[in-house]
Amino acid sequence: MDKFFFTLALLVYCVSFVGFFIHMLTLRKEAKRWALVVLTFGFILHGTSIGARWIEAGRPPFVSFHEALSLVAFFLAGLYLLLEIKYRLKTIGTFVTPIILVTMGAAAAQPQKIVPLPPALHSVWLPIHATICFVAYAVFALAFCISVMYLIQERQIKQKRLGGLFRRLPSLDALDVMNERCIKVGFPLLTIGIVTGSIWAEEAWGRYWGWDPKETWSLITWFLYAAILHQRLTVGWRGKRAAIMTIIGFCAVLFTFLGVNFLLHGEHSYATGF
Amino acid sequence: MPRGFDKRDAIVLIGVNHKTAPVEVREPMALKGLDQEPLELFRSVDHVREVLFLSTCNRVEVLFTSSSPGKSLAGLKGIWAEKSGLPLGVLEEHLYEYRDEDAIRHLFMVASSLDSMVVGEPQILGQLKDAYRHASEQKTTGMVLNRLLHKAFSVAKRVRTETKIGSQAVSISYAAVELARKIFGELGDKVAMLIGAGEMAELAAQHLRAGGIKRLIIANRTLERAVELSHELGGEAIGLDEIEDAMIEADIVISSTGAPGLVLTKEQVKRTMRPRRHRLLFLIDIAVPRDIDPGVNDIENVYLYDIDDLKGVVEENKEQRAKEAKKAERMVEAEVLKFLSWMKTLDILPVIQGIQAKAEAIRKRELERSRKRLGGLTKEQEEAIDVLTNSIVQKIIHDPIIVLRKNASNEEATEVLLDAATTLFNLDSDL
């Protein structure tokens, strides 16, 4: 049942991406409006799939790699919709939906069967810790998108090539402000995510911090974003430098989220092999 | 058309614009200082039924409908020449004159900003709307002009939304403002600085003001000129030696001094970036020779555009706009045709009204005649007879009227049908 809704959501997200793409090409407002409606519909389907899986598994669906990817995509779609309701930013959809699609695609490629939860991980902290971390990842993914757009637009203006893309992207200041907002929301979330994680670790493994690769890398990520925020607030780092830093920060997020899982092994690995 | 009915009024438009008349002619024709309302003046001309007067800095036009356009035109020109103080000959030399289809097309082109000096500039639509509002307050517009103007507004809106005609800047100072928008988004909290108080800088500053900037700082070699301009534009005047301090606050800098050397060096700009907390800085150098070191563009978060860069932007936009204008003209053409077919339905109105009036007259007469023989009737019975006769009459004339309406847009068919209807109902002799 959850698989059916998941596949449907993936297809609907594809349609929404096509809509955003058409909007980017033609700048027709209706295209964007429809793309947003379709995306909302996909978001609801996606939520249904996650809910169905929760019921089916009898535990929060935050355990396997498939589930983790699916959740990040879900939060990213939700966040983008929120942002759109609040700020109405020209063509961000065209940049965000591909990331949603890639994440969903990766989730679809993972084994989807429901694996049992190791008894050590049974805790209320599982949904709390995982949700907070995944939302933080989604926020950073959004900041990444915005930074990429910033760098493209910055380059166009710097080199005085004011073609079609220039007209279609938002203004530099708007992108920079949005980036700042994302970091200001994402950083506290990441902090809380790490804190709740260590509380849970104490409960499950009897230690707050064990320098497990995932823990180490999340700390590195935390320091990177702390540096971005610090520099912005004290020296006024912004614009291009902030955008590049945000992209580097997101690479660290990716490594914490994925790399640690595949390259290094620790107790945090998603339960694919169980 | 000798049918006993008036042919519908002709739509006529006469006027001058930036292409046909110099400002010395356009100015008096605007009839600004007149103590009399120009609309009243024009309406008093023989046979003029509805009238609209449009006056902007680039054009002065009178749009009117008349049952006898030739006579009205002569009268109108006479009175216009008299009141503007221009000799009639001069007036006629610069005037253009359009009738019916051409008048409609011209109006649509004007509303869509296809006839403007800067094609696609958006002000004209607002000015036309104002002119129309004024005319309808003065009650000088009627069925035809109301519909025509509303159509013109909707055509203009279509052109604006469906073509990219208004989306690109085609003047250098406006291009600068558009660029500023792409860097800063809203300009509401931004500070602009002018270095040098030349004409170009003034124009750009006006555009920035219209764009809604918060503050304007004007730096000039001679402080008097800076003060003078700051009064004119609303800003603060400073001397050239205070530029570096002012740069800390400024977001947009427009430089246009006549200085032979550089006014802003790369080092100077670099120095200001730290106290500016690396806020984006947009520099526009419209001076020849240049005021600002071109190397400034390499500094992070600083964007420098000189006059050639801006010209490049403008040229590209102009080409694009010319292409879009072609598309817009096709759109206007389609709308003109639609309006003409509505106009044709006006031809049949008098005939339909004639049929209805005649039928009603017959009904009344026959009813009157039969009343005596019917004797005393109750109120209900009287009403019933009234309803009965009325519905018989309506049913009989219903089909002919429907046929007339349906064929109204087909000129040939209308011609034949109107003649037939007039003959069959014998409308000529009765009315």
XYZ file of C-alpha atoms in Angstrom:
705
model
C 0.000 0.000 0.000
C 2.730 2.469 0.981
C 4.656 1.452 -2.106
C 1.722 2.305 -4.330
C 1.406 5.796 -2.864
C 5.152 6.266 -2.936
C 5.336 5.487 -6.661
C 2.352 7.695 -7.335
C 3.939 10.555 -5.408
C 7.147 10.144 -7.394
C 5.218 10.360 -10.658
C 3.249 13.384 -9.512
C 6.494 15.114 -8.472
C 7.782 14.488 -12.010
C 4.726 16.201 -13.468
C 5.216 19.115 -11.106
C 8.846 19.450 -12.202
C 7.734 19.610 -15.836
C 5.335 22.384 -14.825
C 8.097 24.390 -13.132
C 10.313 23.848 -16.136
C 7.640 25.162 -18.495
C 7.220 28.137 -16.195
C 10.950 28.799 -16.402
C 10.883 28.678 -20.199
C 7.741 30.625 -20.900
C 7.379 32.647 -17.689
C 3.674 31.885 -17.756
C 2.129 32.328 -14.356
C -0.439 29.581 -14.883
C 2.318 27.019 -15.390
C 3.731 27.784 -11.969
C 0.329 27.808 -10.346
C -0.425 24.371 -11.735
C 3.003 23.057 -10.829
C 2.406 24.158 -7.242
C -1.010 22.519 -7.117
C 0.466 19.302 -8.495
C 3.353 19.463 -6.038
C 0.917 19.868 -3.144
C -0.980 16.863 -4.397
C 2.254 14.867 -4.593
C 3.127 15.984 -1.089
C -0.202 14.670 0.219
C 0.284 11.341 -1.592
C 3.781 11.122 -0.208
C 2.518 11.807 3.311
C -0.091 9.081 2.854
C 2.607 6.635 1.803
C 4.703 7.429 4.889
C 1.662 7.114 7.150
C 0.720 3.776 5.586
C 4.230 2.481 6.094
C 4.207 3.567 9.729
C 1.024 1.586 10.338
C 2.239 -1.418 8.374
C 5.610 -1.577 10.116
C 4.193 -0.854 13.529
C 7.128 1.481 14.144
C 8.136 4.913 12.889
C 9.359 4.607 9.297
C 12.713 6.243 10.062
C 14.883 3.187 9.975
C 15.943 1.937 6.557
C 17.807 3.979 4.011
C 14.791 4.027 1.746
C 12.722 5.482 4.533
C 15.304 8.126 5.387
C 15.593 9.342 1.787
C 11.861 9.350 1.340
C 11.437 11.449 4.478
C 14.054 13.994 3.479
C 12.334 14.413 0.116
C 9.016 14.738 1.909
C 10.282 17.476 4.223
C 11.963 19.257 1.328
C 8.728 19.346 -0.646
C 6.849 20.589 2.413
C 9.424 23.245 3.189
C 9.464 24.508 -0.348
C 5.661 24.770 -0.359
C 5.802 26.722 2.915
C 8.430 29.035 1.512
C 6.367 29.589 -1.608
C 3.290 30.476 0.429
C 5.282 32.902 2.523
C 7.677 34.582 0.119
C 6.744 33.833 -3.515
C 10.143 33.421 -5.069
C 10.158 33.453 -8.836
C 11.744 30.277 -10.197
C 13.103 28.385 -7.189
C 10.728 25.513 -7.929
C 12.680 24.662 -11.057
C 15.769 24.155 -8.898
C 14.174 22.477 -5.886
C 12.005 19.891 -7.623
C 14.997 18.160 -9.303
C 16.540 17.620 -5.860
C 13.268 16.189 -4.608
C 13.190 13.928 -7.659
C 16.786 12.737 -7.232
C 16.182 11.969 -3.559
C 12.962 10.154 -4.387
C 14.694 8.268 -7.173
C 17.456 7.188 -4.801
C 14.819 6.117 -2.306
C 13.045 4.118 -5.012
C 16.299 2.382 -5.923
C 16.798 1.186 -2.345
C 15.275 -2.068 -1.094
C 11.871 -1.116 0.152
C 10.941 -4.071 2.286
C 10.168 -3.333 5.895
C 13.010 -4.353 8.207
C 12.574 -4.934 11.911
C 13.972 -2.374 14.311
C 16.883 -3.560 16.472
C 15.624 -3.626 20.055
C 18.338 -1.227 21.208
C 16.827 1.521 19.060
C 13.298 1.252 20.418
C 12.756 4.667 21.899
C 10.642 7.797 21.678
C 13.845 9.516 20.667
C 13.880 7.761 17.329
C 11.110 9.807 15.716
C 12.147 12.998 17.519
C 15.825 12.812 16.671
C 15.289 11.597 13.124
C 12.581 14.121 12.274
C 14.635 17.051 13.494
C 17.723 15.898 11.618
C 15.824 15.239 8.409
C 14.122 18.620 8.520
C 17.530 20.209 9.047
C 18.872 18.316 6.022
C 15.922 19.508 3.963
C 16.507 23.111 5.018
C 20.161 22.819 4.061
C 19.191 21.322 0.714
C 17.011 24.355 0.124
C 19.858 26.679 1.103
C 22.036 24.760 -1.341
C 19.557 25.335 -4.184
C 19.335 29.009 -3.390
C 23.123 29.288 -3.288
C 23.475 27.631 -6.665
C 20.954 30.084 -8.075
C 22.881 32.900 -6.451
C 26.144 31.843 -8.057
C 24.536 31.555 -11.491
C 22.909 34.952 -11.223
C 26.040 36.515 -9.738
C 28.099 35.252 -12.633
C 25.664 36.626 -15.196
C 25.684 40.070 -13.656
C 29.435 40.127 -13.104
C 30.163 39.114 -16.679
C 27.422 41.325 -18.039
C 25.730 38.518 -19.864
C 22.139 39.437 -19.319
C 20.359 36.757 -21.267
C 17.201 34.811 -20.644
C 18.491 33.111 -17.522
C 19.294 36.499 -15.993
C 15.711 37.590 -16.414
C 14.372 34.379 -14.961
C 16.296 34.268 -11.720
C 15.425 36.300 -8.636
C 17.551 39.247 -7.536
C 20.836 38.670 -5.733
C 19.675 40.321 -2.540
C 16.495 38.242 -2.385
C 18.497 35.035 -2.807
C 21.033 36.089 -0.203
C 18.352 36.971 2.325
C 16.656 33.635 1.704
C 19.939 31.805 2.177
C 20.478 33.580 5.476
C 16.999 32.631 6.653
C 17.575 28.981 5.755
C 20.847 28.817 7.668
C 19.273 30.555 10.636
C 16.547 27.917 10.728
C 18.723 24.938 9.768
C 21.536 25.542 12.220
C 19.448 25.470 15.426
C 17.650 22.396 14.084
C 20.949 20.644 13.481
C 22.061 21.601 16.985
C 18.906 20.197 18.543
C 19.262 17.125 16.310
C 22.756 16.450 17.661
C 21.666 17.059 21.265
C 18.633 14.774 21.049
C 20.840 12.219 19.314
C 23.312 12.175 22.167
C 20.541 11.889 24.742
C 19.208 8.909 22.823
C 22.738 7.475 22.548
C 23.044 7.661 26.289
C 19.779 5.798 26.616
C 20.571 3.132 24.005
C 24.296 2.632 24.292
C 25.016 4.177 27.677
C 27.153 7.032 26.369
C 26.457 10.546 25.165
C 29.199 10.762 22.633
C 31.347 8.029 21.151
C 33.122 9.530 18.143
C 31.238 7.209 15.877
C 31.836 8.388 12.225
C 28.332 9.760 11.972
C 28.752 11.695 15.153
C 32.127 13.023 14.081
C 30.852 14.120 10.705
C 27.756 15.745 12.057
C 30.021 17.718 14.353
C 32.127 18.786 11.359
C 28.943 19.853 9.552
C 27.825 21.709 12.649
C 31.118 23.624 12.786
C 30.871 24.545 9.102
C 27.412 26.039 9.455
C 28.402 27.683 12.728
C 31.261 29.331 10.856
C 28.962 30.519 8.055
C 26.550 32.017 10.525
C 29.278 33.517 12.659
C 31.014 35.192 9.739
C 27.763 36.561 8.434
C 26.714 38.022 11.746
C 30.083 39.469 12.723
C 31.975 40.451 9.587
C 29.003 40.599 7.268
C 30.081 37.803 4.955
C 27.420 37.563 2.375
C 26.795 37.180 -1.301
C 29.148 35.001 -3.255
C 31.276 33.861 -0.342
C 28.253 32.911 1.739
C 26.827 31.012 -1.222
C 30.026 29.027 -1.768
C 30.256 28.251 1.943
C 26.655 27.081 1.973
C 27.406 24.711 -0.895
C 30.436 23.326 0.968
C 28.285 22.971 4.075
C 25.764 20.994 2.101
C 28.503 18.659 0.830
C 29.312 17.940 4.465
C 25.614 17.266 5.085
C 25.593 14.857 2.164
C 28.622 13.063 3.517
C 27.143 12.844 6.992
C 23.900 11.564 5.562
C 25.177 9.256 2.811
C 28.928 8.911 2.804
C 29.229 7.753 6.371
C 26.705 5.099 5.572
C 28.509 3.695 2.545
C 32.154 4.419 3.145
C 32.590 4.238 6.867
C 30.705 1.914 9.106
C 29.375 2.685 12.482
C 26.414 2.082 14.668
C 24.494 4.803 12.824
C 24.279 2.998 9.503
C 20.768 2.854 8.187
C 19.289 -0.563 8.625
C 19.682 -1.848 5.086
C 21.474 -5.047 5.926
C 19.238 -6.287 8.690
C -28.663 54.005 -47.191
C -32.041 55.577 -47.736
C -33.979 53.540 -45.282
C -35.431 56.260 -43.249
C -32.884 55.537 -40.531
C -29.666 57.270 -39.651
C -26.601 55.356 -40.562
C -24.609 54.697 -37.426
C -22.202 57.400 -36.332
C -18.689 57.430 -37.684
C -15.738 57.155 -35.314
C -13.116 59.788 -36.025
C -9.750 60.430 -34.444
C -7.605 63.477 -35.139
C -4.479 64.613 -33.419
C -0.753 65.155 -33.386
C 2.083 63.169 -31.840
C 5.829 63.327 -31.452
C 6.291 62.098 -35.013
C 4.047 64.602 -36.765
C 4.453 67.779 -34.765
C 7.161 69.572 -32.815
C 6.552 70.440 -29.200
C 5.813 74.087 -30.113
C 2.734 72.866 -31.932
C 1.749 70.128 -29.484
C 1.897 72.380 -26.475
C -0.750 74.961 -27.384
C -2.944 72.183 -28.785
C -3.164 70.645 -25.339
C -5.381 73.644 -24.438
C -3.953 73.737 -20.935
C -4.588 77.352 -19.960
C -8.153 77.453 -21.237
C -10.832 78.427 -18.734
C -13.301 76.297 -20.675
C -13.415 72.520 -20.505
C -11.952 71.234 -23.818
C -14.437 68.355 -23.824
C -17.371 70.782 -23.658
C -15.832 72.821 -26.414
C -15.515 69.858 -28.743
C -18.901 68.474 -27.938
C -20.547 71.734 -28.887
C -19.375 71.190 -32.478
C -22.218 70.249 -34.839
C -23.148 66.560 -35.060
C -20.518 65.481 -32.512
C -22.164 62.989 -30.197
C -19.435 61.458 -28.032
C -15.961 62.847 -27.475
C -12.710 62.053 -25.661
C -9.660 64.282 -25.310
C -6.226 62.757 -24.724
C -3.294 64.983 -23.964
C 0.157 63.727 -22.942
C 3.601 65.170 -23.453
C 3.987 63.201 -26.671
C 0.536 63.440 -28.156
C -2.720 65.380 -28.265
C -5.710 63.628 -29.757
C -9.445 64.057 -30.037
C -11.586 60.984 -30.522
C -15.227 61.537 -31.364
C -18.265 60.053 -32.983
C -20.377 62.026 -35.359
C -23.381 61.487 -37.563
C -21.837 63.793 -40.126
C -18.089 63.377 -39.833
C -17.134 65.775 -42.618
C -18.965 68.713 -41.106
C -17.884 67.892 -37.585
C -14.241 67.650 -38.617
C -14.254 71.054 -40.214
C -15.975 72.600 -37.221
C -13.686 70.896 -34.760
C -10.514 71.918 -36.536
C -11.739 75.477 -36.670
C -12.472 75.683 -33.007
C -9.235 73.871 -32.086
C -7.186 76.307 -34.158
C -8.990 79.255 -32.659
C -8.587 78.192 -29.047
C -4.982 77.050 -29.393
C -4.018 80.253 -31.143
C -2.445 78.409 -34.040
C -3.301 79.276 -37.646
C -5.626 76.663 -39.150
C -3.063 75.945 -41.875
C -0.373 75.057 -39.325
C -2.772 72.834 -37.461
C -3.833 70.957 -40.575
C -0.257 70.509 -41.673
C 0.569 68.478 -38.547
C -2.720 66.729 -37.913
C -3.394 63.133 -38.715
C -6.927 61.991 -39.308
C -8.332 58.503 -38.972
C -11.835 57.214 -39.515
C -13.674 54.109 -38.347
C -11.413 51.089 -38.819
C -8.259 53.214 -38.902
C -9.332 55.221 -35.889
C -9.991 52.045 -33.920
C -6.650 50.607 -34.930
C -4.826 53.776 -34.012
C -6.463 53.926 -30.607
C -5.592 50.296 -29.899
C -1.998 50.919 -30.984
C -1.753 53.950 -28.723
C -3.237 52.114 -25.756
C -0.857 49.190 -26.269
C 2.069 51.602 -26.422
C 2.928 50.583 -29.972
C 2.712 54.161 -31.180
C 4.813 55.581 -28.366
C 8.170 57.271 -28.674
C 9.593 54.485 -26.526
C 7.585 51.499 -27.716
C 6.280 49.509 -24.792
C 6.572 52.245 -22.170
C 3.714 51.721 -19.769
C 2.606 55.259 -18.855
C 0.395 55.833 -21.874
C -2.229 53.340 -20.780
C -2.641 55.139 -17.459
C -2.912 58.487 -19.250
C -5.553 57.109 -21.575
C -7.476 55.731 -18.619
C -7.350 59.131 -16.937
C -8.599 60.819 -20.097
C -11.456 58.347 -20.304
C -12.360 58.739 -16.634
C -12.443 62.484 -17.112
C -14.634 62.226 -20.196
C -17.072 59.891 -18.527
C -17.278 62.219 -15.517
C -18.105 65.007 -17.920
C -20.608 62.621 -19.523
C -19.218 63.118 -23.005
C -18.881 59.415 -23.745
C -21.706 57.110 -24.765
C -22.314 53.588 -25.947
C -19.740 53.571 -28.744
C -16.804 55.248 -27.014
C -17.432 53.374 -23.760
C -17.175 50.098 -25.545
C -14.277 51.238 -27.694
C -12.224 52.437 -24.738
C -12.905 49.372 -22.651
C -11.846 47.263 -25.598
C -8.696 49.372 -25.973
C -7.820 48.763 -22.320
C -8.306 45.039 -22.633
C -6.243 44.917 -25.839
C -3.461 46.814 -24.077
C -3.599 44.406 -21.179
C -3.440 41.434 -23.513
C -0.478 42.872 -25.344
C 1.281 43.501 -22.067
C 0.701 40.051 -20.650
C 1.060 37.994 -23.809
C 4.056 39.683 -25.373
C 7.276 40.719 -23.725
C 6.982 44.217 -25.072
C 7.174 46.022 -21.762
C 9.611 43.740 -20.059
C 12.889 45.232 -21.138
C 14.575 48.488 -20.579
C 15.314 50.512 -23.700
C 16.847 53.635 -22.256
C 20.216 53.687 -20.582
C 19.100 55.213 -17.335
C 16.141 52.880 -17.127
C 18.369 49.901 -17.910
C 20.509 50.937 -14.949
C 17.468 50.881 -12.691
C 16.382 47.485 -14.013
C 19.823 46.122 -13.281
C 19.682 47.573 -9.791
C 16.437 45.674 -9.317
C 18.112 42.441 -10.351
C 20.830 42.996 -7.807
C 18.819 44.386 -4.918
C 15.276 43.289 -5.554
C 13.201 45.972 -3.852
C 14.913 49.352 -3.803
C 12.872 50.671 -0.879
C 15.686 50.539 1.675
C 18.547 51.425 -0.648
C 20.707 54.517 -0.771
C 21.902 55.952 -4.070
C 24.714 58.380 -4.673
C 25.299 60.591 -7.689
C 28.839 61.675 -8.375
C 28.678 64.596 -10.750
C 25.401 66.336 -11.400
C 25.049 66.173 -15.158
C 21.891 65.663 -17.148
C 22.313 61.897 -17.530
C 22.852 61.480 -13.808
C 19.772 63.539 -13.157
C 17.698 61.354 -15.439
C 18.976 58.177 -13.818
C 18.267 59.663 -10.391
C 14.698 60.373 -11.437
C 14.292 56.769 -12.497
C 15.738 55.628 -9.190
C 13.382 57.915 -7.308
C 10.487 56.425 -9.252
C 11.895 53.009 -8.368
C 11.448 53.967 -4.721
C 14.959 54.364 -3.266
C 15.174 55.547 0.323
C 17.882 58.207 0.118
C 19.789 60.125 -2.484
C 23.233 61.628 -1.924
C 24.583 64.059 -4.505
C 28.294 64.741 -4.716
C 29.657 67.403 -7.037
C 32.816 69.368 -7.628
C 30.951 72.610 -7.138
C 28.811 72.299 -4.087
C 26.274 74.875 -5.320
C 25.219 72.692 -8.216
C 24.933 69.701 -5.876
C 22.746 71.701 -3.523
C 20.620 72.930 -6.410
C 20.054 69.418 -7.716
C 19.418 68.054 -4.247
C 16.591 70.572 -3.876
C 15.196 69.505 -7.201
C 15.379 65.762 -6.591
C 15.197 65.646 -2.825
C 18.550 64.529 -1.495
C 21.644 65.502 0.451
C 24.492 67.419 -1.137
C 28.124 66.643 -0.337
C 31.513 67.647 -1.716
C 33.717 65.379 -3.804
C 36.107 64.822 -0.898
C 33.369 63.191 1.151
C 32.688 60.460 -1.401
C 34.565 57.720 0.378
C 32.592 58.170 3.588
C 29.328 58.339 1.723
C 30.219 55.131 -0.117
C 29.875 53.269 3.149
C 26.157 53.989 3.146
C 25.504 53.908 -0.573
C 24.262 50.828 -2.427
C 24.023 52.327 -5.896
C 26.544 54.840 -7.218
C 26.106 56.681 -10.498
C 29.142 58.576 -11.656
C 29.096 61.106 -14.477
C 31.685 63.771 -13.835
C 33.588 65.517 -16.571
C 36.839 64.772 -14.794
C 39.743 63.724 -17.066
C 41.061 61.120 -14.613
C 39.611 58.520 -12.286
C 37.307 59.637 -9.524
C 37.078 56.225 -7.823
C 40.019 53.852 -7.741
C 39.979 50.159 -7.031
C 41.792 50.748 -3.750
C 39.187 53.233 -2.600
C 36.328 50.893 -3.322
C 38.117 47.977 -1.710
C 38.673 49.998 1.435
C 34.986 50.729 1.794
C 33.882 47.111 1.540
C 34.798 46.160 5.091
C 32.976 49.028 6.786
C 30.126 48.356 4.362
C 30.016 44.836 5.807
C 30.401 43.484 2.268
C 26.970 44.681 1.232
C 26.448 44.495 -2.522
C 27.553 47.606 -4.364
C 26.313 48.583 -7.801
C 28.406 51.160 -9.623
C 27.314 52.812 -12.837
C 29.847 54.828 -14.748
C 28.230 56.894 -17.451
C 31.092 59.342 -17.810
C 33.327 59.597 -20.861
C 36.232 59.309 -20.162
C 35.465 56.897 -17.382
C 35.330 57.915 -13.741
C 35.698 54.525 -12.118
C 38.601 52.122 -12.451
C 37.329 49.150 -14.535
C 39.232 46.830 -12.189
C 36.603 47.594 -9.551
C 34.380 44.983 -11.167
C 36.790 42.296 -9.917
C 36.102 43.096 -6.278
C 33.753 40.616 -4.636
C 30.130 41.772 -4.300
C 30.862 44.842 -6.444
C 29.297 45.230 -9.883
C 30.500 47.939 -12.226
C 28.718 48.825 -15.440
C 29.971 51.513 -17.772
C 28.105 53.274 -20.546
C 29.061 50.692 -23.179
C 27.843 47.812 -21.024
C 24.519 49.544 -20.575
C 24.279 50.359 -24.274
C 24.787 46.680 -25.000
C 21.879 45.829 -22.721
C 19.685 48.451 -24.333
C 20.508 47.402 -27.897
C 19.731 43.782 -27.164
C 16.462 44.789 -25.582
C 15.489 47.013 -28.485
C 15.866 44.184 -30.972
C 13.842 41.920 -28.763
C 11.203 44.579 -28.393
C 10.874 45.164 -32.128
C 10.154 41.470 -32.532
C 7.566 41.578 -29.794
C 5.974 44.661 -31.331
C 5.252 42.691 -34.494
C 3.458 40.097 -32.435
C 1.523 42.811 -30.637
C 0.448 44.400 -33.905
C -1.056 41.132 -35.043
C -2.959 40.986 -31.787
C -4.261 44.523 -32.283
C -5.325 43.649 -35.814
C -7.439 40.739 -34.575
C -9.089 42.938 -31.967
C -9.853 45.641 -34.530
C -11.719 43.084 -36.613
C -13.681 41.970 -33.581
C -14.647 45.509 -32.746
C -15.713 46.198 -36.329
C -18.049 43.251 -36.280
C -19.601 44.609 -33.105
C -19.956 47.972 -34.836
C -21.884 46.297 -37.620
C -24.429 44.982 -35.175
C -25.165 48.635 -34.482
C -26.498 48.998 -38.062
C -29.339 46.642 -37.395
C -30.396 48.192 -34.111
C -32.599 50.926 -35.617
C -34.357 48.366 -37.822
C -35.024 46.071 -34.898
C -36.280 48.969 -32.868
C -38.450 50.003 -35.805
C -39.997 46.551 -36.037
C -40.651 46.446 -32.329
C -42.137 49.917 -32.270
C -44.370 49.212 -35.218
C -45.629 45.942 -33.780
C -46.337 47.582 -30.468
C -48.160 50.455 -32.148
C -50.364 48.010 -34.103
C -51.099 46.039 -30.966
C -52.096 49.145 -29.027
C -54.314 50.368 -31.854
C -56.093 47.071 -32.353
C -56.557 46.629 -28.644
C -58.107 50.061 -28.408
C -60.436 49.283 -31.275
C -61.664 46.009 -29.811
C -62.108 47.383 -26.312
C -65.490 48.910 -27.183
C -66.906 45.650 -28.487
C -65.634 43.631 -25.571
C -67.752 45.584 -23.128
C -67.177 45.583 -19.400
C -64.218 43.488 -18.332
C -62.787 42.750 -14.955
C -59.294 43.865 -14.190
C -57.998 40.301 -14.452
C -59.588 39.853 -17.866
C -58.073 43.087 -19.097
C -54.678 42.003 -17.946
C -55.113 38.605 -19.575
C -55.924 40.210 -22.927
C -52.940 42.478 -22.616
C -50.635 39.552 -21.932
C -52.201 37.514 -24.725
C -51.846 40.161 -27.429
C -48.369 41.014 -26.294
C -47.164 37.465 -26.455
C -48.670 36.944 -29.929
C -46.857 40.021 -31.212
C -43.578 39.081 -29.590
C -43.733 35.555 -30.972
C -44.371 36.812 -34.490
C -41.505 39.281 -34.578
C -39.151 37.038 -32.601
C -37.796 35.041 -35.525
C -37.151 37.942 -37.884
C -35.248 39.736 -35.144
C -33.174 36.676 -34.352
C -32.260 36.274 -38.008
C -31.216 39.915 -38.213
C -29.077 39.641 -35.095
C -27.415 36.443 -36.234
C -26.335 37.889 -39.557
C -25.325 41.237 -38.180
C -21.616 40.648 -38.576
C -21.907 39.555 -42.181
C -21.986 42.724 -44.178
C -23.520 41.432 -47.397
C -26.220 39.437 -45.697
C -27.044 42.364 -43.464
C -27.440 44.665 -46.427
C -29.960 42.325 -48.072
C -31.746 41.488 -44.849
C -32.091 45.064 -43.731
C -33.572 46.029 -47.074
C -35.926 43.077 -46.952
C -36.974 43.775 -43.385
C -37.552 47.433 -44.120
C -39.689 46.580 -47.119
C -41.593 43.696 -45.555
C -42.478 45.623 -42.426
C -42.945 48.770 -44.467
C -40.871 50.718 -42.020
C -40.019 53.641 -44.286
C -43.499 55.067 -44.602
C -44.509 54.704 -41.000
C -41.585 56.264 -39.250
